[in-house]
Coordinates of C-alpha atoms and ligand atoms in Angstrom, one line a residue:
Chain A
M1 CA -0.2 10.6 -1.8
I2 CA 0.0 7.6 -4.0
I3 CA 3.5 7.0 -5.4
A4 CA 3.9 5.1 -8.6
E5 CA 6.5 4.6 -11.3
Q6 CA 6.3 3.8 -15.0
K7 CA 6.6 0.1 -16.0
P8 CA 9.6 -0.8 -18.2
L9 CA 9.0 0.1 -21.9
D10 CA 9.4 -3.5 -23.0
E11 CA 6.6 -4.6 -20.7
I12 CA 4.3 -1.8 -22.0
K13 CA 5.2 -2.8 -25.6
S14 CA 4.2 -6.4 -25.0
M15 CA 1.0 -5.4 -23.3
I16 CA -0.1 -3.3 -26.3
A17 CA 1.2 -5.7 -28.9
D18 CA -2.2 -6.8 -30.1
Y19 CA -3.7 -3.3 -30.4
Q20 CA -3.5 -0.7 -33.1
K21 CA -4.9 2.4 -31.7
V22 CA -3.8 3.1 -28.1
L23 CA -5.2 5.9 -25.9
I24 CA -2.6 6.9 -23.3
L25 CA -4.5 8.3 -20.4
G26 CA -2.8 10.2 -17.7
C27 CA -4.1 11.4 -14.3
G28 CA -3.8 14.9 -13.0
T29 CA -3.5 14.1 -9.3
C30 CA -1.0 12.0 -7.3
V31 CA 0.9 10.5 -10.2
T32 CA 1.3 14.0 -11.8
I33 CA 2.9 15.2 -8.6
C34 CA 5.3 12.2 -8.4
F35 CA 6.2 12.6 -12.1
A36 CA 4.9 9.2 -13.2
G37 CA 1.6 9.7 -15.0
G38 CA 0.8 13.3 -15.6
E39 CA 0.3 15.1 -18.9
K40 CA 4.1 15.4 -19.4
E41 CA 4.7 11.7 -18.8
V42 CA 1.9 10.9 -21.2
G43 CA 3.6 12.9 -23.9
A44 CA 7.0 11.4 -23.2
L45 CA 5.7 7.9 -23.2
A46 CA 3.7 8.5 -26.4
S47 CA 6.8 9.7 -28.2
A48 CA 8.9 6.8 -26.9
L49 CA 6.3 4.3 -28.0
R50 CA 5.8 5.9 -31.4
M51 CA 9.5 5.6 -32.0
A52 CA 9.9 2.2 -30.6
T53 CA 7.0 0.6 -32.4
R54 CA 8.0 2.3 -35.7
L55 CA 11.5 0.8 -35.3
D56 CA 9.8 -2.5 -34.8
G57 CA 8.1 -2.0 -38.1
Q58 CA 4.7 -1.5 -36.6
N59 CA 2.3 1.3 -37.5
K60 CA 0.4 2.0 -34.3
E61 CA -1.5 5.1 -33.4
F62 CA -1.1 6.8 -30.0
I63 CA -3.7 9.3 -28.7
E64 CA -2.8 11.4 -25.7
A65 CA -5.1 12.6 -22.9
T66 CA -5.0 13.4 -19.2
V67 CA -8.0 13.7 -16.9
Q68 CA -8.0 15.4 -13.5
R69 CA -8.7 12.3 -11.4
Q70 CA -9.0 8.9 -13.1
C71 CA -10.5 7.4 -9.9
E72 CA -13.8 9.2 -10.4
Y73 CA -16.3 8.6 -13.1
E74 CA -17.2 12.2 -13.8
F75 CA -13.7 13.1 -14.9
N76 CA -13.3 10.1 -17.2
E77 CA -16.6 10.9 -18.8
E78 CA -15.0 14.0 -20.3
V79 CA -12.9 11.8 -22.5
A80 CA -15.5 9.1 -23.3
D81 CA -15.2 9.8 -27.1
L82 CA -11.5 9.2 -27.1
I83 CA -12.0 6.0 -25.2
E84 CA -14.6 4.9 -27.6
E85 CA -12.3 5.5 -30.6
A86 CA -9.3 3.6 -29.1
D87 CA -8.7 -0.2 -29.3
V88 CA -7.2 -0.1 -25.9
V89 CA -6.5 2.3 -23.1
L90 CA -3.1 2.5 -21.5
S91 CA -3.6 4.2 -18.2
L92 CA -0.9 6.1 -16.5
A93 CA -3.0 6.4 -13.3
C94 CA -2.5 4.4 -10.2
G95 CA -4.2 1.0 -9.8
I96 CA -7.3 2.6 -8.6
G97 CA -7.6 4.7 -11.8
V98 CA -7.0 1.6 -13.9
Q99 CA -9.8 -0.3 -12.2
T100 CA -12.2 2.7 -12.3
M101 CA -11.7 2.8 -16.0
N102 CA -12.3 -0.9 -16.5
E103 CA -15.5 -0.7 -14.4
Q104 CA -16.8 2.4 -16.1
F105 CA -16.0 1.3 -19.6
P106 CA -16.6 -2.5 -19.6
N107 CA -16.3 -2.8 -23.3
K108 CA -12.8 -1.4 -23.4
L109 CA -9.8 -2.9 -21.8
T110 CA -7.7 -0.5 -19.8
L111 CA -4.1 -1.6 -19.2
P112 CA -1.7 -0.4 -16.4
G113 CA 1.2 1.6 -17.5
L114 CA 2.5 2.2 -14.0
N115 CA 3.4 0.1 -11.0
T116 CA 1.6 1.6 -8.1
A117 CA 4.2 1.5 -5.3
F118 CA 3.1 3.0 -2.0
L119 CA 1.6 5.8 0.0
G120 CA 4.4 8.2 0.6
Q121 CA 6.0 11.5 0.6
P122 CA 8.6 13.3 -1.5
V123 CA 11.6 13.6 0.8
E124 CA 13.8 15.4 -1.7
Q125 CA 13.7 16.1 -5.4
G126 CA 13.4 12.8 -7.1
V127 CA 13.1 10.7 -3.9
W128 CA 10.0 9.3 -2.4
D129 CA 9.6 7.3 0.8
E130 CA 6.8 5.1 2.1
R131 CA 4.9 6.6 5.0
C132 CA 1.6 4.7 5.6
Q133 CA 0.2 1.3 4.8
A134 CA -3.4 2.3 5.5
C135 CA -3.6 -0.3 8.3
G136 CA -7.0 1.2 9.3
D137 CA -6.1 1.6 13.0
C138 CA -3.6 4.4 13.2
V139 CA -1.0 4.2 16.0
L140 CA 0.9 7.3 15.3
Y141 CA -0.1 8.8 18.7
L142 CA 1.9 6.1 20.4
T143 CA 5.0 6.4 18.2
G144 CA 5.8 10.1 18.1
G145 CA 4.2 10.4 14.7
I146 CA 6.4 7.9 12.9
C147 CA 4.7 4.9 11.5
P148 CA 6.1 1.5 12.6
I149 CA 3.8 -0.4 10.3
A150 CA 5.0 1.1 7.1
R151 CA 8.5 2.1 8.1
C152 CA 9.8 -0.8 10.2
S153 CA 10.7 -3.6 7.9
K154 CA 9.0 -6.1 10.2
S155 CA 6.1 -3.8 11.2
L156 CA 7.0 -4.3 14.8
L157 CA 5.0 -2.6 17.5
N158 CA 7.6 -3.2 20.2
G159 CA 10.8 -2.3 18.4
P160 CA 13.6 -1.8 17.8
C161 CA 14.7 -5.4 17.0
G162 CA 18.2 -6.6 17.6
G163 CA 19.2 -5.7 14.1
S164 CA 19.1 -2.0 14.5
Q165 CA 22.5 -0.4 14.2
N166 CA 23.8 3.1 13.7
G167 CA 20.2 4.2 13.0
K168 CA 19.9 1.8 10.1
C169 CA 17.6 -1.2 9.6
E170 CA 19.2 -4.7 9.4
V171 CA 17.4 -5.3 6.1
N172 CA 19.3 -2.6 4.2
P173 CA 21.7 0.2 5.2
E174 CA 19.7 2.5 2.9
I175 CA 16.7 2.2 5.2
D176 CA 16.4 4.2 8.4
C177 CA 15.4 2.1 11.4
A178 CA 11.9 3.3 12.1
W179 CA 12.3 2.4 15.8
Q180 CA 15.5 4.4 16.2
L181 CA 13.6 7.4 14.7
I182 CA 10.7 6.7 17.1
Y183 CA 13.0 6.5 20.0
D184 CA 14.8 9.7 19.1
R185 CA 11.6 11.6 18.6
L186 CA 10.0 10.3 21.9
Q187 CA 13.1 11.2 23.7
A188 CA 13.0 14.7 22.3
L189 CA 9.4 15.0 23.3
D190 CA 10.2 13.6 26.8
R191 CA 7.7 10.8 26.2
L192 CA 10.0 7.7 26.4
D193 CA 7.4 6.3 28.8
L194 CA 5.6 5.3 25.6
M195 CA 8.5 3.0 24.7
M196 CA 8.2 1.2 28.0
E197 CA 4.7 -0.2 27.5
V198 CA 4.3 -3.7 25.9
K199 CA 2.0 -2.9 23.0
P200 CA -0.5 -5.8 22.6
A201 CA -1.0 -7.8 19.4
K202 CA -2.5 -5.6 16.7
D203 CA -6.0 -6.0 15.3
W204 CA -5.1 -6.5 11.7
S205 CA -8.7 -7.0 10.6
T206 CA -8.9 -3.3 9.7
S207 CA -5.9 -3.8 7.5
R208 CA -5.9 -5.6 4.2
D209 CA -5.9 -8.8 6.2
G210 CA -9.7 -8.4 6.8
G211 CA -10.4 -8.6 3.1
P212 CA -11.2 -5.6 0.7
R213 CA -12.2 -2.7 2.8
K214 CA -15.1 -0.4 2.6
I215 CA -16.3 2.8 4.3
V216 CA -19.9 3.7 4.3
R217 CA -20.9 7.1 5.6
E218 CA -24.7 7.0 6.0
D219 CA -24.7 10.8 6.7
L220 CA -23.3 11.4 3.2
R221 CA -25.2 8.9 1.2
L222 CA -27.8 10.2 -1.2
T223 CA -30.1 7.3 -0.3
F224 CA -29.9 8.3 3.4
V225 CA -33.1 10.3 3.6
E226 CA -35.1 7.9 1.6
E227 CA -34.0 4.9 3.6
K228 CA -34.8 6.7 6.8
Q229 CA -38.3 7.5 5.6
S230 CA -39.2 4.0 4.4
Chain B
M1 CA 8.3 -25.0 38.4
K2 CA 6.7 -23.5 35.4
A3 CA 7.4 -26.3 32.9
G4 CA 9.8 -28.5 34.8
S5 CA 12.4 -28.7 32.1
N6 CA 16.0 -29.6 32.9
L7 CA 17.1 -26.1 32.1
E8 CA 14.5 -24.6 34.4
K9 CA 15.7 -27.0 37.2
V10 CA 19.4 -26.2 36.7
L11 CA 18.7 -22.5 36.8
T12 CA 16.3 -22.5 39.8
A13 CA 18.8 -24.7 41.7
G14 CA 21.3 -21.9 41.3
Y15 CA 23.7 -23.7 38.9
F16 CA 25.5 -21.7 36.2
A17 CA 23.7 -23.0 33.1
A18 CA 25.2 -23.9 29.8
T19 CA 23.0 -24.2 26.7
G20 CA 24.0 -25.2 23.1
E21 CA 22.6 -24.7 19.7
L22 CA 21.9 -27.0 16.8
G23 CA 21.1 -25.8 13.3
P24 CA 18.8 -28.3 11.4
P25 CA 19.8 -29.4 8.0
Q26 CA 18.6 -28.1 4.7
S27 CA 17.3 -31.6 3.8
A28 CA 15.5 -34.5 5.4
D29 CA 18.7 -36.0 6.7
T30 CA 18.4 -37.5 10.2
A31 CA 22.0 -38.8 10.4
V32 CA 23.4 -35.3 10.6
I33 CA 21.2 -34.4 13.5
E34 CA 22.2 -37.6 15.3
K35 CA 25.8 -36.7 14.7
K36 CA 25.5 -33.1 16.0
A37 CA 23.4 -34.3 19.0
G38 CA 26.3 -36.6 19.9
Y39 CA 28.6 -33.6 20.0
L40 CA 26.4 -31.8 22.5
K41 CA 25.0 -34.6 24.7
G42 CA 26.3 -34.3 28.2
Y43 CA 28.0 -31.0 27.7
V44 CA 25.0 -28.6 27.9
D45 CA 21.7 -28.4 29.8
A46 CA 19.5 -27.8 26.8
V47 CA 19.9 -27.3 23.0
N48 CA 18.3 -24.6 21.0
I49 CA 16.9 -25.7 17.7
T50 CA 16.8 -22.8 15.3
D51 CA 13.7 -22.0 13.3
C52 CA 14.9 -21.5 9.7
Q53 CA 17.6 -19.2 10.9
T54 CA 18.6 -16.4 8.5
A55 CA 15.4 -17.2 6.7
V56 CA 16.9 -20.3 5.0
V57 CA 14.5 -23.2 4.7
R58 CA 15.6 -26.0 7.0
M59 CA 14.0 -28.9 8.8
S60 CA 11.4 -27.8 11.2
S61 CA 12.4 -26.8 14.7
M62 CA 9.7 -28.9 16.2
A63 CA 10.6 -32.1 14.3
V64 CA 14.3 -31.8 15.2
A65 CA 13.3 -31.0 18.9
V66 CA 11.4 -34.3 19.0
M67 CA 14.3 -36.2 17.5
L68 CA 16.5 -34.7 20.2
L69 CA 14.1 -35.8 22.9
R70 CA 14.4 -39.4 21.5
L71 CA 18.1 -39.1 21.6
G72 CA 18.0 -38.1 25.3
L73 CA 18.8 -34.4 24.9
E74 CA 16.6 -31.5 26.1
P75 CA 15.6 -29.2 23.3
T76 CA 14.7 -25.6 23.4
M77 CA 12.4 -25.0 20.4
Q78 CA 12.8 -21.7 18.7
M79 CA 9.8 -20.0 17.3
T80 CA 9.8 -16.9 15.1
C81 CA 7.1 -14.5 14.0
R82 CA 8.3 -14.3 10.4
D83 CA 6.5 -17.4 8.9
R84 CA 3.5 -18.0 11.1
N85 CA 0.5 -16.0 12.3
R86 CA -1.0 -16.3 15.8
I87 CA -3.2 -19.2 14.6
A88 CA -0.3 -21.3 13.3
I89 CA 2.0 -20.5 16.3
Q90 CA -0.6 -21.5 18.9
S91 CA -1.4 -24.7 17.0
D92 CA 2.4 -25.5 16.9
L93 CA 2.7 -24.8 20.6
L94 CA -0.1 -27.2 21.5
G95 CA 1.6 -29.8 19.4
A96 CA 5.1 -29.1 20.8
A97 CA 3.8 -29.3 24.3
A98 CA 2.0 -32.6 23.6
L99 CA 5.2 -34.0 22.1
G100 CA 7.1 -33.2 25.3
I101 CA 9.0 -30.0 24.4
K102 CA 9.3 -27.8 27.5
N103 CA 11.6 -24.9 26.6
L104 CA 10.6 -22.3 24.0
L105 CA 12.6 -19.4 22.7
C106 CA 10.4 -16.6 21.3
L107 CA 11.9 -14.5 18.5
T108 CA 10.9 -11.9 15.9
G109 CA 12.9 -13.7 13.3
D110 CA 15.4 -12.6 10.6
H111 CA 13.8 -10.8 7.7
Q112 CA 13.4 -13.0 4.7
V113 CA 15.7 -10.9 2.5
F114 CA 18.6 -12.6 4.2
G115 CA 17.5 -16.1 3.2
N116 CA 17.1 -18.2 0.1
H117 CA 13.5 -17.1 -0.6
P118 CA 13.8 -13.4 -0.6
T119 CA 10.6 -13.0 -2.7
A120 CA 8.5 -14.7 0.0
K121 CA 5.6 -12.9 1.8
N122 CA 6.4 -12.4 5.5
V123 CA 3.9 -12.6 8.3
F124 CA 5.0 -10.7 11.4
D125 CA 1.4 -10.8 12.7
L126 CA 3.0 -10.6 16.2
D127 CA 6.4 -9.4 17.3
S128 CA 8.6 -11.2 19.8
M129 CA 7.1 -9.2 22.7
Q130 CA 3.5 -10.1 21.8
L131 CA 4.6 -13.7 21.2
L132 CA 6.0 -13.9 24.8
S133 CA 2.7 -12.5 26.2
M134 CA 0.7 -15.1 24.2
V135 CA 2.9 -18.0 25.4
K136 CA 2.7 -16.8 29.0
G137 CA -1.1 -16.4 28.6
L138 CA -1.5 -19.9 27.4
R139 CA 0.5 -21.2 30.3
D140 CA -0.5 -19.0 33.2
D141 CA -4.1 -17.9 32.3
R142 CA -4.9 -21.0 30.2
R143 CA -6.2 -18.6 27.5
F144 CA -5.6 -18.4 23.8
Q145 CA -4.6 -15.1 22.4
C146 CA -8.2 -14.4 21.5
G147 CA -9.2 -14.9 25.1
D148 CA -10.8 -18.3 24.7
E149 CA -10.1 -20.8 27.4
V150 CA -7.8 -23.8 26.8
K151 CA -10.2 -26.6 27.7
G152 CA -7.8 -29.4 28.7
P153 CA -4.1 -29.5 29.5
E154 CA -2.5 -26.2 28.6
P155 CA 0.9 -25.9 26.9
R156 CA 3.5 -25.2 29.6
F157 CA 6.8 -23.8 28.5
F158 CA 9.8 -22.4 30.2
I159 CA 9.8 -19.3 28.2
G160 CA 12.9 -17.8 26.6
A161 CA 13.6 -14.6 24.7
A162 CA 16.6 -13.1 22.9
A163 CA 18.3 -9.8 23.7
N164 CA 21.0 -8.0 21.8
P165 CA 23.0 -5.7 24.1
F166 CA 25.0 -4.4 21.2
A167 CA 22.2 -3.2 19.0
D168 CA 21.1 0.5 19.0
P169 CA 19.9 2.5 20.8
F170 CA 22.2 1.2 23.5
D171 CA 20.5 3.2 26.3
F172 CA 17.2 1.5 25.5
R173 CA 18.4 -2.1 25.4
P174 CA 18.2 -2.7 29.2
Y175 CA 14.6 -1.4 29.2
R176 CA 13.8 -3.6 26.3
L177 CA 15.0 -6.5 28.3
A178 CA 12.8 -5.4 31.2
K179 CA 9.9 -5.3 28.8
K180 CA 10.6 -8.9 27.7
A181 CA 10.7 -10.1 31.3
K182 CA 7.4 -8.2 31.9
A183 CA 5.9 -9.8 28.8
G184 CA 6.7 -13.3 30.0
A185 CA 10.3 -14.3 29.5
D186 CA 11.7 -16.7 32.2
F187 CA 15.1 -16.7 30.6
I188 CA 17.1 -14.7 28.2
Q189 CA 19.8 -15.7 25.7
T190 CA 21.9 -12.7 24.5
Q191 CA 23.5 -12.0 21.2
I192 CA 27.1 -13.4 21.1
V193 CA 29.3 -11.4 23.5
F194 CA 32.8 -10.5 22.2
N195 CA 32.8 -7.0 23.5
V196 CA 32.9 -7.8 27.2
P197 CA 33.3 -4.3 28.6
K198 CA 30.2 -3.1 26.7
F199 CA 28.3 -6.2 27.9
R200 CA 29.4 -5.5 31.5
E201 CA 28.0 -1.9 31.2
Y202 CA 24.8 -3.3 29.8
M203 CA 24.5 -5.8 32.6
K204 CA 25.1 -3.1 35.2
R205 CA 22.1 -1.2 33.9
V206 CA 20.1 -4.5 33.8
V207 CA 20.9 -5.3 37.4
D208 CA 20.1 -1.7 38.4
L209 CA 16.6 -2.2 37.0
G210 CA 16.3 -5.5 38.9
V211 CA 15.6 -7.5 35.7
H212 CA 18.1 -10.2 36.7
E213 CA 15.7 -11.1 39.5
Q214 CA 12.8 -11.5 37.1
C215 CA 14.5 -13.8 34.6
Y216 CA 17.7 -15.8 34.1
I217 CA 20.1 -14.1 31.8
L218 CA 22.4 -16.4 29.7
A219 CA 25.2 -14.6 27.9
G220 CA 25.7 -15.7 24.3
V221 CA 29.2 -16.9 23.4
A222 CA 30.7 -18.5 20.3
P223 CA 34.0 -19.8 19.1
I224 CA 35.4 -18.1 16.0
K225 CA 36.8 -20.6 13.5
S226 CA 39.1 -18.4 11.5
F227 CA 40.3 -14.9 10.9
G228 CA 37.9 -14.8 7.9
A229 CA 35.0 -15.7 10.1
A230 CA 36.0 -13.0 12.6
R231 CA 36.2 -10.3 9.9
Y232 CA 32.9 -11.4 8.5
M233 CA 31.1 -11.2 11.8
A234 CA 32.7 -7.9 12.6
T235 CA 31.7 -6.2 9.3
K236 CA 28.8 -8.1 7.8
V237 CA 26.4 -9.2 10.5
P238 CA 24.0 -6.5 11.7
G239 CA 23.8 -6.1 15.4
M240 CA 27.1 -7.9 16.0
D241 CA 30.0 -6.3 17.9
V242 CA 33.4 -7.9 17.4
P243 CA 36.2 -5.7 18.8
D244 CA 39.1 -5.1 16.5
E245 CA 41.4 -6.5 19.1
I246 CA 39.8 -10.0 18.6
V247 CA 39.9 -9.7 14.8
Q248 CA 43.6 -8.8 15.0
R249 CA 44.3 -11.6 17.4
M250 CA 42.9 -14.1 15.0
K251 CA 44.8 -12.5 12.1
A252 CA 48.1 -12.8 14.0
T253 CA 47.5 -16.5 14.6
P254 CA 48.9 -18.9 12.0
K255 CA 46.1 -20.4 9.9
E256 CA 46.3 -23.9 11.3
K257 CA 46.1 -22.6 14.8
Q258 CA 43.2 -20.2 14.3
A259 CA 40.4 -22.7 15.3
E260 CA 42.2 -23.4 18.5
E261 CA 42.7 -19.7 19.2
G262 CA 39.0 -19.1 18.5
I263 CA 38.1 -21.7 21.2
K264 CA 40.5 -20.0 23.6
V265 CA 38.8 -16.6 23.0
C266 CA 35.4 -18.2 23.7
V267 CA 36.6 -19.8 26.9
E268 CA 38.1 -16.4 28.0
V269 CA 34.8 -14.7 27.3
I270 CA 32.9 -17.4 29.3
Q271 CA 35.3 -16.9 32.3
Q272 CA 34.8 -13.1 32.1
V273 CA 31.0 -13.0 31.8
R274 CA 30.7 -15.6 34.6
E275 CA 32.1 -12.9 36.9
I276 CA 29.5 -10.3 35.8
P277 CA 26.7 -9.9 38.4
G278 CA 23.3 -11.0 37.0
V279 CA 24.7 -13.6 34.5
A280 CA 23.1 -16.9 35.2
G281 CA 24.7 -19.0 32.5
V282 CA 26.1 -19.1 28.9
H283 CA 24.5 -20.0 25.6
I284 CA 27.2 -21.5 23.4
M285 CA 26.4 -20.9 19.7
A286 CA 28.8 -23.2 17.8
I287 CA 26.6 -23.5 14.8
E288 CA 28.2 -25.8 12.2
W289 CA 31.0 -26.4 14.7
E290 CA 29.1 -28.3 17.3
E291 CA 32.2 -30.6 17.9
S292 CA 33.9 -27.7 19.6
V293 CA 31.4 -27.6 22.5
A294 CA 33.0 -30.5 24.4
E295 CA 36.4 -28.7 24.5
I296 CA 34.9 -25.3 25.3
T297 CA 32.9 -26.5 28.2
A298 CA 35.8 -28.6 29.5
Q299 CA 38.3 -25.7 29.3
A300 CA 35.8 -23.3 30.8
G301 CA 35.3 -25.6 33.8
L302 CA 31.6 -26.1 33.0
L303 CA 31.7 -29.9 33.3
P304 CA 30.2 -32.1 34.5
R305 CA 26.8 -30.7 33.9
P306 CA 24.6 -30.9 37.0
A307 CA 22.1 -33.7 37.3
V308 CA 18.9 -32.2 38.7
Ligands
LIG401 S1 -0.3 3.3 11.8 FE1 -1.5 2.6 10.1 S2 -2.8 4.3 9.5 FE2 -1.2 5.1 10.8 S3 0.4 5.8 9.4 FE3 0.9 3.7 10.0 S4 -0.1 2.4 8.5 FE4 -1.0 4.4 8.3
LIG402 S1 16.1 -2.7 12.4 FE1 14.5 -1.2 13.0 S2 13.3 -0.9 11.1 FE2 14.5 -2.7 10.8 S3 13.2 -4.4 11.4 FE3 14.4 -3.9 13.2 S4 13.2 -2.4 14.3 FE4 12.3 -2.6 12.3

């Protein structure tokens, strides 16, 4: 899922400085699960902002709401009245939700209350690790199910580099060396043969490097039948 | 001959090779390069020019390599994957070959967090293995990475790669070396060897795989300037193995004699690795202490360097 964390309160305060009535809009999916932008966090942020702005001598109004998925129009439509009423929307969704809101309500500015961090997994209570960079050409079948693109600090396809030591990455002793993990897993699976092949240069055009990406599924498009007939 | 460099000739003629290293300045100063080159000239067969080592901005490897050519030394240009994609690298390779550079060392590159621009965006379009394949493809197949033909003279390099016998997983390191040879490496320069027994074990496995017959393996060595430097390398540099015995030996030496002792340790390591089957030479990394190379090579009996 998408992992995010709340921006520092001071940054949020300066973003909303020019607005009186602020709708804090949470999202009920990924950011709820990672405790960054669900209903609970909307409530907590609203209280914190009420208190902070009052101490600053301001008299701002904060409205709270949370939709099920801010990255889809139909859910945001449910709170259209609240959006209309507010001077600005402070979104606690990921960057996708923020952009959906800005597209859907062009007359209202929606601000990001979170920093969208990565695609990851909760590894223990309160700890999330990155797992995928959405490179568009998954190589997990070659690497024992451990992603070298997202988890090796240099995205090496032929690791481990010379900085791998005691299972840790040269970049930081807090980071597991992805290629040590891959090696161990392939060894356990008796598939070390996969480590012996020189993997060719990756086609990064399916990754962000090819520009903004798009998937079109003609079989799912509503215009599909019409187009075929014409 | 693949590129006809001095280093290639020395190695193919069966001499025990000695290469050196020169770290470019963090400025546009040419005098310092001339000075360092003077410390190395005549003592080594080729000189590696680092490519913004530890991700600190320095004068470009290619520019310094050309200066060395003018000064009558043979450069080995280092190229990392950190700062350039396949387009920039191949462009630089065409230029380097046109300017007369004949040895190229292909590296992944240190991560930028270690350097003076930790907020930079890195590239890593290729890794060192893929870089080797690309350089070999340009030379042997006259093809760019995309498959297009090189119309005109192709860039011809004697291709080098690095290997760290002391990094983990130890069991995989000889195979990784074999991969580099398969990908295109003609010669290898290893991480600095202080732990000779461990290196000996590594080389045994390398020889068992027959990799020493596919490429020339130069053992990395370096003089340690002080006890502080020894302790730093032992504890702070990832992938470096400095046995406690050496750290203690430096500690036990009076401060004013530590540099001399460091040179002695280096010479001893050279003499030991020279006896290890499969070792074709040494790569002396006396970065910021280039003036020690004359003494190291003399004491280790590596002089005069062969004229080939
Ligand atoms: S290989 Fe690509 S798609 Fe697969 S997990 Fe890694 S980044 Fe994601
Ligand atoms: S130490 Fe491991 S994870 Fe870190 S850059 Fe090297 S191979 Fe990748």
